[in-house]
Amino acid sequence: MRYLAGILCILMISGCTRVPFQKTSFVPAGGVEPREVLENYRRGIPGHYQMLHTIMFQYGWNRVSALGYAEIDRGTGSFAVAGMNPVGVKLFEISGGKEGVTKHFVLEGLSGKGDFTSAMAQDIRRIYFDLLPVPGAEIMKKGSRILFRQADGGGVLVYTFAGKGWRLVEKEYFRDNTLRWRVSYYEYRQKEGKIYPWGIILHNYQNGYSLTVKVKEIQF
Amino acid sequence: MNMTSRKTCYLLFLLMIMPLLRGTLSGDAEAAAGDGNSPSDIRALMLRIENRVSDFSTLRTDFVQEKDLAIFQNRIIIRGRIYIQKPQRIAWHVDEPVKYSVLITDRVIRQWDEDTDRVQEISLSGNPVFRTVIEQLTAWFSGRYVQLLDEYAATVIRERPLEIEFIPRDTSNVKNIIKSINVTFREDGKYLQKVLFREISGDSTTILFRNTVLNAPLDEKLFRVKPSRKLGQWMPFRISFRGPDKQIFAHSGK
């Protein structure tokens, strides 16, 4: 009973993160050339695309889901996203670039919860942009993973490439030796010669929430 | 979500359900013939529809919802089914692109979606906003169309098939959101064919109704929001213990 209570206690404190995607199958990194991994990945991912997806926002034990539509242009660093409930009622619509963000529409209840627009823009940039490390990033091989570490905004950004196709599976940001956020990419799929992750989970440890994204349709 | 935004959200929801108000309209097109758009003519037309709409106890229909957002080029398409059982039960099931269901009764609103896999229930007791919503829904399903004229100015756009445009009056709650709502009836005049919502923002939504059947027997399971699953259909999940470190809340990050 004590063990059971302990486990329940840990679950209550840490929160349960449901991962509705298949885990990446890891392969040894022994003879793999890191620069080749980056080049292959760079060639494989689309530069400009539109997609329909579902988003689940989880805060503690609260879960809210929505439909989303996004246009991403990695070349210019610009994006436009809209969220709506499954019945089709629009919840938010924003667009932005590398720096700024424009609020086209945010439902009153959402805009009242802090700076929703900026937070959403920041999460979009973390998920969909800067998918490759800078040329001077430090390279490490750890078993079945290849890590690229680089200084970023007063902290350290770590890219992890793994799996049979050696694709980006994680982006993690540390500051003051503490993990601030992590983006995990799951189940890469191929369409018209381009690859994209079918599932994405962003954990924002600083603010204690997660976003789970499932791609439904994508167009390049 | 505060009360105002809930109200906004559900007013929009109501507007989407409004097209389900239907009747046998044989003869109504004729009623709207000629000029047909004077306030008295429109009121007479609405009254005629109102008098004919109350002859069903159940309704089932498929729908295709096409949403055009002004900032995107592509169209978002939502498909699903709607079931209505008088006096006060409405089930709205979305099948694509995500599975979602909402049940509205005179006492509760219950909803479920596949991503959260949770049933959320909102009681109507002590919640005047939802109570108002249900009262309005009930009124519409009872065929009290004339009351729409309090909030909208209606114009007959076309006679065959009959198309009526509703424009929110200056005093309407949705005046700042909705530009117009166009309701088109089928050629046979018996049911709705489509409803087009134009928003002030430039967005538009079209709902097309297909395979509509009145007074068909409806299975009780159609009014359940969470689909029952067979053993083995449960999605496997794992639990991550990589939770947040408490000290991170004390810092601002990138």
Short mmCIF file of C-alpha atoms in Angstrom, two decimals:
data_model
loop_
_atom_site.label_atom_id
_atom_site.label_comp_id
_atom_site.label_asym_id
_atom_site.label_seq_id
_atom_site.Cartn_x
_atom_site.Cartn_y
_atom_site.Cartn_z
CA MET A 1 0.00 0.00 0.00
CA ARG A 2 2.87 2.36 0.82
CA TYR A 3 4.42 1.77 -2.60
CA LEU A 4 1.10 2.36 -4.28
CA ALA A 5 0.59 5.56 -2.33
CA GLY A 6 4.12 6.65 -3.21
CA ILE A 7 3.58 6.04 -6.91
CA LEU A 8 0.30 7.90 -6.83
CA CYS A 9 1.98 10.73 -5.00
CA ILE A 10 4.73 10.96 -7.65
CA LEU A 11 2.13 10.93 -10.38
CA MET A 12 0.25 13.72 -8.70
CA ILE A 13 3.35 15.85 -8.35
CA SER A 14 4.98 15.26 -11.70
CA GLY A 15 1.83 15.01 -13.74
CA CYS A 16 1.14 12.33 -16.33
CA THR A 17 2.18 12.99 -19.86
CA ARG A 18 0.36 10.81 -22.28
CA VAL A 19 2.44 10.15 -25.38
CA PRO A 20 0.02 9.05 -28.09
CA PHE A 21 2.79 8.43 -30.64
CA GLN A 22 5.13 5.55 -31.37
CA LYS A 23 8.54 5.76 -29.76
CA THR A 24 11.50 6.26 -32.06
CA SER A 25 13.38 3.04 -32.80
CA PHE A 26 16.97 3.80 -31.99
CA VAL A 27 19.99 2.47 -33.90
CA PRO A 28 23.68 2.73 -32.93
CA ALA A 29 25.36 6.00 -33.95
CA GLY A 30 28.79 4.40 -34.34
CA GLY A 31 29.63 4.93 -38.00
CA VAL A 32 27.24 7.77 -38.69
CA GLU A 33 28.67 11.07 -39.90
CA PRO A 34 26.95 13.94 -38.02
CA ARG A 35 27.37 16.50 -40.81
CA GLU A 36 25.75 14.09 -43.24
CA VAL A 37 22.86 13.65 -40.82
CA LEU A 38 22.26 17.39 -40.77
CA GLU A 39 22.54 17.73 -44.54
CA ASN A 40 20.09 14.89 -45.17
CA TYR A 41 17.64 16.32 -42.68
CA ARG A 42 17.97 19.81 -44.13
CA ARG A 43 17.17 18.46 -47.61
CA GLY A 44 14.26 16.37 -46.33
CA ILE A 45 12.21 18.92 -44.40
CA PRO A 46 9.88 21.29 -46.27
CA GLY A 47 10.61 25.01 -46.39
CA HIS A 48 7.07 26.22 -46.87
CA TYR A 49 3.90 24.31 -46.03
CA GLN A 50 0.36 24.50 -44.74
CA MET A 51 -1.17 21.96 -42.41
CA LEU A 52 -4.29 21.04 -40.54
CA HIS A 53 -3.66 19.59 -37.10
CA THR A 54 -5.15 19.02 -33.70
CA ILE A 55 -3.64 20.64 -30.63
CA MET A 56 -4.11 19.45 -27.07
CA PHE A 57 -3.15 21.88 -24.36
CA GLN A 58 -2.48 20.24 -21.01
CA TYR A 59 -2.01 22.22 -17.84
CA GLY A 60 -1.76 20.04 -14.77
CA TRP A 61 -4.74 17.73 -15.01
CA ASN A 62 -6.65 20.05 -17.30
CA ARG A 63 -6.83 19.19 -20.98
CA VAL A 64 -8.29 21.25 -23.78
CA SER A 65 -8.17 20.34 -27.45
CA ALA A 66 -8.63 22.37 -30.60
CA LEU A 67 -8.29 22.18 -34.34
CA GLY A 68 -5.50 24.21 -35.83
CA TYR A 69 -4.47 25.44 -39.22
CA ALA A 70 -0.96 26.71 -39.82
CA GLU A 71 1.13 28.13 -42.62
CA ILE A 72 4.85 27.94 -42.00
CA ASP A 73 7.58 29.51 -44.11
CA ARG A 74 10.95 28.52 -42.74
CA GLY A 75 12.70 30.54 -45.43
CA THR A 76 11.33 33.88 -44.31
CA GLY A 77 10.66 32.84 -40.73
CA SER A 78 7.02 33.79 -41.07
CA PHE A 79 3.95 31.94 -39.87
CA ALA A 80 0.18 32.23 -39.58
CA VAL A 81 -1.90 30.03 -37.31
CA ALA A 82 -5.54 29.72 -36.42
CA GLY A 83 -7.21 27.61 -33.75
CA MET A 84 -10.86 26.65 -33.55
CA ASN A 85 -12.97 24.33 -31.52
CA PRO A 86 -14.15 21.12 -33.22
CA VAL A 87 -17.50 22.69 -34.02
CA GLY A 88 -15.66 25.31 -36.07
CA VAL A 89 -15.79 28.33 -33.76
CA LYS A 90 -12.56 30.29 -34.11
CA LEU A 91 -10.54 30.65 -30.92
CA PHE A 92 -7.49 32.55 -32.14
CA GLU A 93 -5.71 33.68 -35.26
CA ILE A 94 -2.21 35.16 -35.25
CA SER A 95 0.65 35.68 -37.67
CA GLY A 96 4.24 36.70 -37.25
CA GLY A 97 7.83 36.62 -38.34
CA LYS A 98 11.17 36.03 -36.67
CA GLU A 99 10.54 38.84 -34.23
CA GLY A 100 7.08 40.37 -34.22
CA VAL A 101 3.64 38.88 -33.93
CA THR A 102 0.25 40.20 -35.05
CA LYS A 103 -2.97 39.31 -33.29
CA HIS A 104 -5.80 39.02 -35.79
CA PHE A 105 -8.26 37.49 -33.36
CA VAL A 106 -8.14 36.00 -29.89
CA LEU A 107 -11.27 34.91 -28.05
CA GLU A 108 -11.79 37.13 -25.05
CA GLY A 109 -11.36 34.36 -22.51
CA LEU A 110 -7.96 33.41 -23.92
CA SER A 111 -6.59 36.92 -24.20
CA GLY A 112 -7.32 37.45 -20.55
CA LYS A 113 -4.84 34.72 -19.53
CA GLY A 114 -1.52 36.57 -19.76
CA ASP A 115 0.04 37.46 -23.06
CA PHE A 116 -1.53 34.64 -25.04
CA THR A 117 -0.40 35.95 -28.43
CA SER A 118 3.28 36.22 -27.53
CA ALA A 119 3.27 32.87 -25.74
CA MET A 120 1.68 31.17 -28.75
CA ALA A 121 4.17 32.80 -31.14
CA GLN A 122 7.06 31.67 -28.96
CA ASP A 123 5.82 28.08 -28.91
CA ILE A 124 5.36 28.09 -32.69
CA ARG A 125 8.92 29.30 -33.18
CA ARG A 126 10.23 26.63 -30.82
CA ILE A 127 8.31 23.87 -32.61
CA TYR A 128 8.56 24.79 -36.30
CA PHE A 129 11.65 26.97 -36.69
CA ASP A 130 15.38 26.59 -36.04
CA LEU A 131 15.22 22.87 -36.74
CA LEU A 132 18.94 22.65 -37.47
CA PRO A 133 21.85 23.55 -35.21
CA VAL A 134 24.26 26.34 -36.16
CA PRO A 135 27.40 25.29 -38.08
CA GLY A 136 29.68 25.65 -35.06
CA ALA A 137 27.56 23.56 -32.70
CA GLU A 138 29.40 21.08 -30.47
CA ILE A 139 28.82 17.48 -31.61
CA MET A 140 28.48 14.50 -29.27
CA LYS A 141 27.56 10.89 -29.88
CA LYS A 142 25.75 9.11 -27.07
CA GLY A 143 24.91 5.50 -27.87
CA SER A 144 22.11 5.73 -30.36
CA ARG A 145 21.87 9.51 -30.40
CA ILE A 146 23.80 12.33 -32.00
CA LEU A 147 23.65 15.57 -30.02
CA PHE A 148 24.43 19.09 -31.16
CA ARG A 149 24.90 21.70 -28.45
CA GLN A 150 24.99 25.42 -29.00
CA ALA A 151 24.83 28.56 -26.90
CA ASP A 152 21.51 30.33 -27.29
CA GLY A 153 20.08 33.35 -25.50
CA GLY A 154 22.05 32.90 -22.30
CA GLY A 155 21.37 29.18 -22.19
CA VAL A 156 22.15 26.02 -24.13
CA LEU A 157 20.08 24.56 -26.94
CA VAL A 158 20.55 20.82 -27.54
CA TYR A 159 19.40 19.08 -30.72
CA THR A 160 19.06 15.29 -30.66
CA PHE A 161 19.04 13.29 -33.88
CA ALA A 162 18.22 9.60 -33.72
CA GLY A 163 16.33 6.73 -35.31
CA LYS A 164 16.76 4.84 -38.52
CA GLY A 165 16.58 7.94 -40.69
CA TRP A 166 18.60 10.06 -38.25
CA ARG A 167 15.99 12.73 -37.88
CA LEU A 168 15.48 15.44 -35.29
CA VAL A 169 13.72 13.80 -32.33
CA GLU A 170 14.26 16.40 -29.62
CA LYS A 171 15.09 20.03 -29.05
CA GLU A 172 15.87 20.94 -25.45
CA TYR A 173 16.67 24.28 -23.92
CA PHE A 174 18.62 24.56 -20.67
CA ARG A 175 19.31 27.64 -18.67
CA ASP A 176 21.01 27.81 -15.28
CA ASN A 177 21.44 24.03 -15.60
CA THR A 178 17.71 23.63 -15.68
CA LEU A 179 15.59 22.24 -18.51
CA ARG A 180 13.22 25.03 -19.51
CA TRP A 181 11.45 23.46 -22.46
CA ARG A 182 11.60 20.46 -24.74
CA VAL A 183 10.08 19.72 -28.14
CA SER A 184 9.81 16.04 -29.11
CA TYR A 185 9.14 14.97 -32.69
CA TYR A 186 7.52 11.59 -33.42
CA GLU A 187 6.64 9.32 -36.31
CA TYR A 188 8.17 11.01 -39.32
CA ARG A 189 6.18 10.53 -42.49
CA GLN A 190 7.00 11.15 -46.10
CA LYS A 191 5.01 13.01 -48.72
CA GLU A 192 6.13 14.24 -52.13
CA GLY A 193 9.74 13.60 -51.23
CA LYS A 194 9.58 15.64 -48.02
CA ILE A 195 9.47 14.42 -44.44
CA TYR A 196 7.49 15.78 -41.52
CA PRO A 197 6.79 14.59 -37.96
CA TRP A 198 3.22 13.38 -37.58
CA GLY A 199 3.30 14.03 -33.85
CA ILE A 200 4.92 16.77 -31.80
CA ILE A 201 4.92 17.42 -28.06
CA LEU A 202 6.14 20.64 -26.52
CA HIS A 203 6.78 20.64 -22.78
CA ASN A 204 7.09 24.09 -21.28
CA TYR A 205 8.53 23.23 -17.87
CA GLN A 206 8.90 26.85 -16.92
CA ASN A 207 5.19 27.50 -17.12
CA GLY A 208 4.08 23.93 -16.44
CA TYR A 209 2.13 23.07 -19.55
CA SER A 210 2.42 20.90 -22.64
CA LEU A 211 1.12 21.04 -26.20
CA THR A 212 0.49 17.87 -28.20
CA VAL A 213 0.20 18.39 -31.94
CA LYS A 214 -1.12 15.76 -34.38
CA VAL A 215 -0.87 16.51 -38.08
CA LYS A 216 -4.01 15.65 -40.02
CA GLU A 217 -3.22 17.04 -43.46
CA ILE A 218 -0.17 18.74 -44.92
CA GLN A 219 0.45 20.53 -48.22
CA PHE A 220 3.81 21.72 -49.51
CA MET B 1 -12.93 31.23 -20.19
CA ASN B 2 -15.05 33.98 -18.66
CA MET B 3 -18.75 34.40 -18.96
CA THR B 4 -18.58 36.92 -21.80
CA SER B 5 -16.40 34.74 -23.97
CA ARG B 6 -18.50 31.68 -23.20
CA LYS B 7 -21.50 33.64 -24.23
CA THR B 8 -19.82 34.70 -27.46
CA CYS B 9 -18.67 31.16 -28.16
CA TYR B 10 -22.07 29.65 -27.57
CA LEU B 11 -23.87 32.35 -29.44
CA LEU B 12 -21.77 31.35 -32.41
CA PHE B 13 -22.51 27.72 -31.67
CA LEU B 14 -26.17 28.54 -31.63
CA LEU B 15 -25.86 30.28 -34.94
CA MET B 16 -24.40 27.12 -36.35
CA ILE B 17 -27.24 25.04 -35.02
CA MET B 18 -29.85 27.46 -36.24
CA PRO B 19 -29.92 25.95 -39.71
CA LEU B 20 -31.44 22.85 -38.28
CA LEU B 21 -34.62 24.72 -37.90
CA ARG B 22 -36.57 23.50 -40.75
CA GLY B 23 -40.01 22.86 -42.01
CA THR B 24 -41.86 21.83 -45.05
CA LEU B 25 -41.75 24.93 -47.11
CA SER B 26 -44.05 24.05 -49.97
CA GLY B 27 -45.85 27.18 -50.77
CA ASP B 28 -43.53 29.43 -48.81
CA ALA B 29 -41.56 30.33 -51.91
CA GLU B 30 -44.82 31.44 -53.42
CA ALA B 31 -45.50 33.43 -50.31
CA ALA B 32 -42.25 35.25 -50.88
CA ALA B 33 -42.92 35.83 -54.53
CA GLY B 34 -43.15 39.29 -55.92
CA ASP B 35 -41.56 41.92 -53.75
CA GLY B 36 -42.03 39.73 -50.71
CA ASN B 37 -39.49 41.58 -48.60
CA SER B 38 -41.64 44.03 -46.77
CA PRO B 39 -41.58 43.49 -43.01
CA SER B 40 -45.12 42.19 -43.06
CA ASP B 41 -44.35 39.74 -45.88
CA ILE B 42 -41.23 38.44 -44.13
CA ARG B 43 -43.11 38.10 -40.88
CA ALA B 44 -45.83 36.21 -42.70
CA LEU B 45 -43.25 33.93 -44.32
CA MET B 46 -41.58 33.21 -41.00
CA LEU B 47 -44.93 32.56 -39.42
CA ARG B 48 -45.80 30.13 -42.21
CA ILE B 49 -42.54 28.23 -41.66
CA GLU B 50 -43.10 28.39 -37.94
CA ASN B 51 -46.49 26.79 -38.30
CA ARG B 52 -45.11 23.88 -40.30
CA VAL B 53 -41.86 23.06 -38.59
CA SER B 54 -43.17 21.37 -35.51
CA ASP B 55 -44.23 18.13 -37.17
CA PHE B 56 -41.13 16.07 -36.37
CA SER B 57 -40.10 14.36 -33.20
CA THR B 58 -36.63 13.28 -34.33
CA LEU B 59 -34.16 14.43 -36.93
CA ARG B 60 -30.91 13.06 -38.19
CA THR B 61 -28.62 14.61 -40.77
CA ASP B 62 -25.06 14.49 -42.06
CA PHE B 63 -23.26 17.77 -42.51
CA VAL B 64 -20.17 19.14 -44.25
CA GLN B 65 -18.82 22.35 -42.83
CA GLU B 66 -16.51 24.36 -45.10
CA LYS B 67 -14.56 27.09 -43.38
CA ASP B 68 -12.65 29.75 -45.28
CA LEU B 69 -10.33 31.77 -43.09
CA ALA B 70 -9.38 35.13 -44.56
CA ILE B 71 -5.64 34.75 -43.89
CA PHE B 72 -5.34 31.30 -45.53
CA GLN B 73 -5.85 30.13 -49.07
CA ASN B 74 -7.05 26.65 -48.25
CA ARG B 75 -10.43 25.59 -46.99
CA ILE B 76 -10.93 23.66 -43.76
CA ILE B 77 -13.54 20.92 -44.01
CA ILE B 78 -15.32 19.38 -41.04
CA ARG B 79 -17.69 16.44 -41.48
CA GLY B 80 -20.11 14.94 -39.03
CA ARG B 81 -23.66 14.09 -38.00
CA ILE B 82 -26.39 15.78 -36.02
CA TYR B 83 -29.24 14.08 -34.14
CA ILE B 84 -32.17 15.86 -32.59
CA GLN B 85 -34.81 14.36 -30.37
CA LYS B 86 -37.57 16.60 -29.20
CA PRO B 87 -38.19 18.14 -26.86
CA GLN B 88 -34.65 18.98 -25.81
CA ARG B 89 -31.86 16.64 -26.91
CA ILE B 90 -29.28 17.53 -29.54
CA ALA B 91 -26.20 15.42 -30.32
CA TRP B 92 -23.53 16.94 -32.56
CA HIS B 93 -20.84 14.47 -33.67
CA VAL B 94 -17.76 15.54 -35.62
CA ASP B 95 -16.12 12.63 -37.47
CA GLU B 96 -13.39 14.40 -39.46
CA PRO B 97 -10.75 15.73 -39.07
CA VAL B 98 -11.07 14.95 -35.36
CA LYS B 99 -13.58 12.90 -33.43
CA TYR B 100 -15.64 15.12 -31.16
CA SER B 101 -19.14 14.92 -29.72
CA VAL B 102 -21.34 17.27 -27.78
CA LEU B 103 -24.73 16.50 -26.26
CA ILE B 104 -27.06 19.30 -25.26
CA THR B 105 -30.09 18.62 -23.11
CA ASP B 106 -32.30 20.80 -20.98
CA ARG B 107 -30.10 19.99 -17.97
CA VAL B 108 -26.51 19.53 -19.15
CA ILE B 109 -24.01 20.06 -21.92
CA ARG B 110 -21.67 17.07 -22.19
CA GLN B 111 -18.73 16.92 -24.57
CA TRP B 112 -15.90 14.54 -25.48
CA ASP B 113 -13.01 14.54 -27.94
CA GLU B 114 -10.54 11.86 -28.92
CA ASP B 115 -7.41 13.81 -28.02
CA THR B 116 -8.26 14.53 -24.40
CA ASP B 117 -10.41 11.37 -24.22
CA ARG B 118 -12.34 12.99 -21.42
CA VAL B 119 -16.01 13.69 -20.96
CA GLN B 120 -16.64 17.20 -19.72
CA GLU B 121 -20.02 18.03 -18.28
CA ILE B 122 -21.41 21.48 -17.70
CA SER B 123 -24.50 21.72 -15.52
CA LEU B 124 -27.17 24.17 -16.54
CA SER B 125 -28.44 24.73 -13.03
CA GLY B 126 -26.98 27.95 -11.77
CA ASN B 127 -25.60 28.78 -15.18
CA PRO B 128 -27.84 31.42 -16.71
CA VAL B 129 -25.84 31.67 -19.94
CA PHE B 130 -26.31 28.04 -20.86
CA ARG B 131 -29.86 28.10 -19.64
CA THR B 132 -30.56 30.96 -22.03
CA VAL B 133 -28.90 29.02 -24.81
CA ILE B 134 -31.08 26.00 -24.23
CA GLU B 135 -34.20 28.10 -23.98
CA GLN B 136 -33.39 29.66 -27.33
CA LEU B 137 -32.63 26.28 -28.85
CA THR B 138 -35.89 24.94 -27.59
CA ALA B 139 -37.69 27.91 -29.03
CA TRP B 140 -36.09 27.40 -32.41
CA PHE B 141 -36.77 23.69 -32.46
CA SER B 142 -40.32 24.41 -31.60
CA GLY B 143 -40.39 26.48 -34.75
CA ARG B 144 -40.66 29.96 -33.28
CA TYR B 145 -38.91 31.60 -36.22
CA VAL B 146 -40.65 34.90 -35.87
CA GLN B 147 -38.53 35.70 -32.83
CA LEU B 148 -35.42 35.66 -35.05
CA LEU B 149 -36.74 38.85 -36.57
CA ASP B 150 -36.09 40.60 -33.28
CA GLU B 151 -32.36 40.09 -33.80
CA TYR B 152 -32.06 39.87 -37.57
CA ALA B 153 -33.44 41.68 -40.57
CA ALA B 154 -34.48 39.05 -43.10
CA THR B 155 -34.61 39.37 -46.87
CA VAL B 156 -35.69 36.85 -49.49
CA ILE B 157 -32.74 36.62 -51.90
CA ARG B 158 -34.06 33.92 -54.19
CA GLU B 159 -37.32 32.10 -54.60
CA ARG B 160 -36.27 28.77 -56.15
CA PRO B 161 -34.62 27.42 -54.22
CA LEU B 162 -35.75 29.65 -51.42
CA GLU B 163 -32.85 31.61 -49.93
CA ILE B 164 -33.24 33.99 -47.02
CA GLU B 165 -30.54 36.34 -45.82
CA PHE B 166 -30.41 37.34 -42.17
CA ILE B 167 -28.45 40.45 -41.22
CA PRO B 168 -27.93 41.23 -37.52
CA ARG B 169 -29.70 44.34 -36.38
CA ASP B 170 -27.67 47.11 -34.73
CA THR B 171 -28.98 45.98 -31.36
CA SER B 172 -27.94 42.35 -31.88
CA ASN B 173 -25.31 40.67 -29.69
CA VAL B 174 -23.58 39.27 -32.77
CA LYS B 175 -23.51 42.50 -34.77
CA ASN B 176 -19.74 42.82 -34.32
CA ILE B 177 -19.07 39.24 -35.40
CA ILE B 178 -21.61 38.22 -38.01
CA LYS B 179 -22.03 40.12 -41.25
CA SER B 180 -24.81 37.96 -42.65
CA ILE B 181 -26.34 34.48 -42.58
CA ASN B 182 -27.82 33.05 -45.75
CA VAL B 183 -30.15 30.10 -45.44
CA THR B 184 -30.96 28.11 -48.58
CA PHE B 185 -33.71 25.50 -48.72
CA ARG B 186 -33.72 22.46 -50.95
CA GLU B 187 -35.47 22.51 -54.31
CA ASP B 188 -38.34 20.51 -52.88
CA GLY B 189 -38.64 23.06 -50.14
CA LYS B 190 -38.82 20.41 -47.44
CA TYR B 191 -35.42 20.80 -45.83
CA LEU B 192 -32.45 23.10 -45.59
CA GLN B 193 -29.77 22.72 -48.22
CA LYS B 194 -27.06 24.98 -46.85
CA VAL B 195 -26.30 27.85 -44.54
CA LEU B 196 -23.61 30.43 -45.24
CA PHE B 197 -22.17 32.52 -42.41
CA ARG B 198 -20.19 35.59 -43.40
CA GLU B 199 -18.18 37.17 -40.63
CA ILE B 200 -17.03 40.74 -40.24
CA SER B 201 -13.42 39.45 -40.19
CA GLY B 202 -13.71 38.19 -43.78
CA ASP B 203 -14.00 34.54 -42.72
CA SER B 204 -16.92 32.53 -43.98
CA THR B 205 -18.46 29.18 -43.10
CA THR B 206 -20.80 27.09 -45.21
CA ILE B 207 -22.70 24.16 -43.72
CA LEU B 208 -24.16 21.73 -46.21
CA PHE B 209 -26.80 19.29 -45.00
CA ARG B 210 -27.03 15.84 -46.52
CA ASN B 211 -29.13 12.71 -45.96
CA THR B 212 -31.56 14.50 -43.67
CA VAL B 213 -34.30 12.26 -42.30
CA LEU B 214 -37.21 13.37 -40.16
CA ASN B 215 -38.97 11.17 -37.63
CA ALA B 216 -36.53 8.30 -37.97
CA PRO B 217 -35.99 6.10 -34.92
CA LEU B 218 -32.82 7.19 -33.12
CA ASP B 219 -30.78 4.71 -31.13
CA GLU B 220 -29.91 5.78 -27.60
CA LYS B 221 -26.20 5.32 -28.32
CA LEU B 222 -26.37 8.23 -30.78
CA PHE B 223 -26.78 10.48 -27.77
CA ARG B 224 -23.66 9.21 -26.02
CA VAL B 225 -20.68 11.50 -26.42
CA LYS B 226 -17.93 8.96 -25.76
CA PRO B 227 -17.87 6.04 -28.18
CA SER B 228 -17.70 2.62 -26.60
CA ARG B 229 -14.53 0.70 -27.40
CA LYS B 230 -13.82 -2.94 -27.69
CA LEU B 231 -11.03 -4.53 -25.72
CA GLY B 232 -7.77 -3.95 -27.55
CA GLN B 233 -8.83 -0.65 -29.04
CA TRP B 234 -7.48 1.38 -26.16
CA MET B 235 -4.54 3.42 -27.20
CA PRO B 236 -1.40 2.34 -25.36
CA PHE B 237 0.23 5.13 -23.39
CA ARG B 238 3.26 5.54 -21.26
CA ILE B 239 3.82 7.83 -18.36
CA SER B 240 6.71 10.24 -18.31
CA PHE B 241 8.29 11.18 -15.02
CA ARG B 242 10.39 13.89 -16.62
CA GLY B 243 8.35 16.56 -14.95
CA PRO B 244 9.26 20.15 -14.23
CA ASP B 245 11.99 21.01 -11.77
CA LYS B 246 10.56 23.31 -9.13
CA GLN B 247 13.39 25.82 -9.35
CA ILE B 248 12.55 26.70 -12.96
CA PHE B 249 9.51 28.65 -11.90
CA ALA B 250 11.77 31.21 -10.29
CA HIS B 251 13.46 32.20 -13.56
CA SER B 252 12.49 33.68 -16.84
CA GLY B 253 13.74 31.70 -19.79
CA LYS B 254 14.35 32.08 -23.44
#
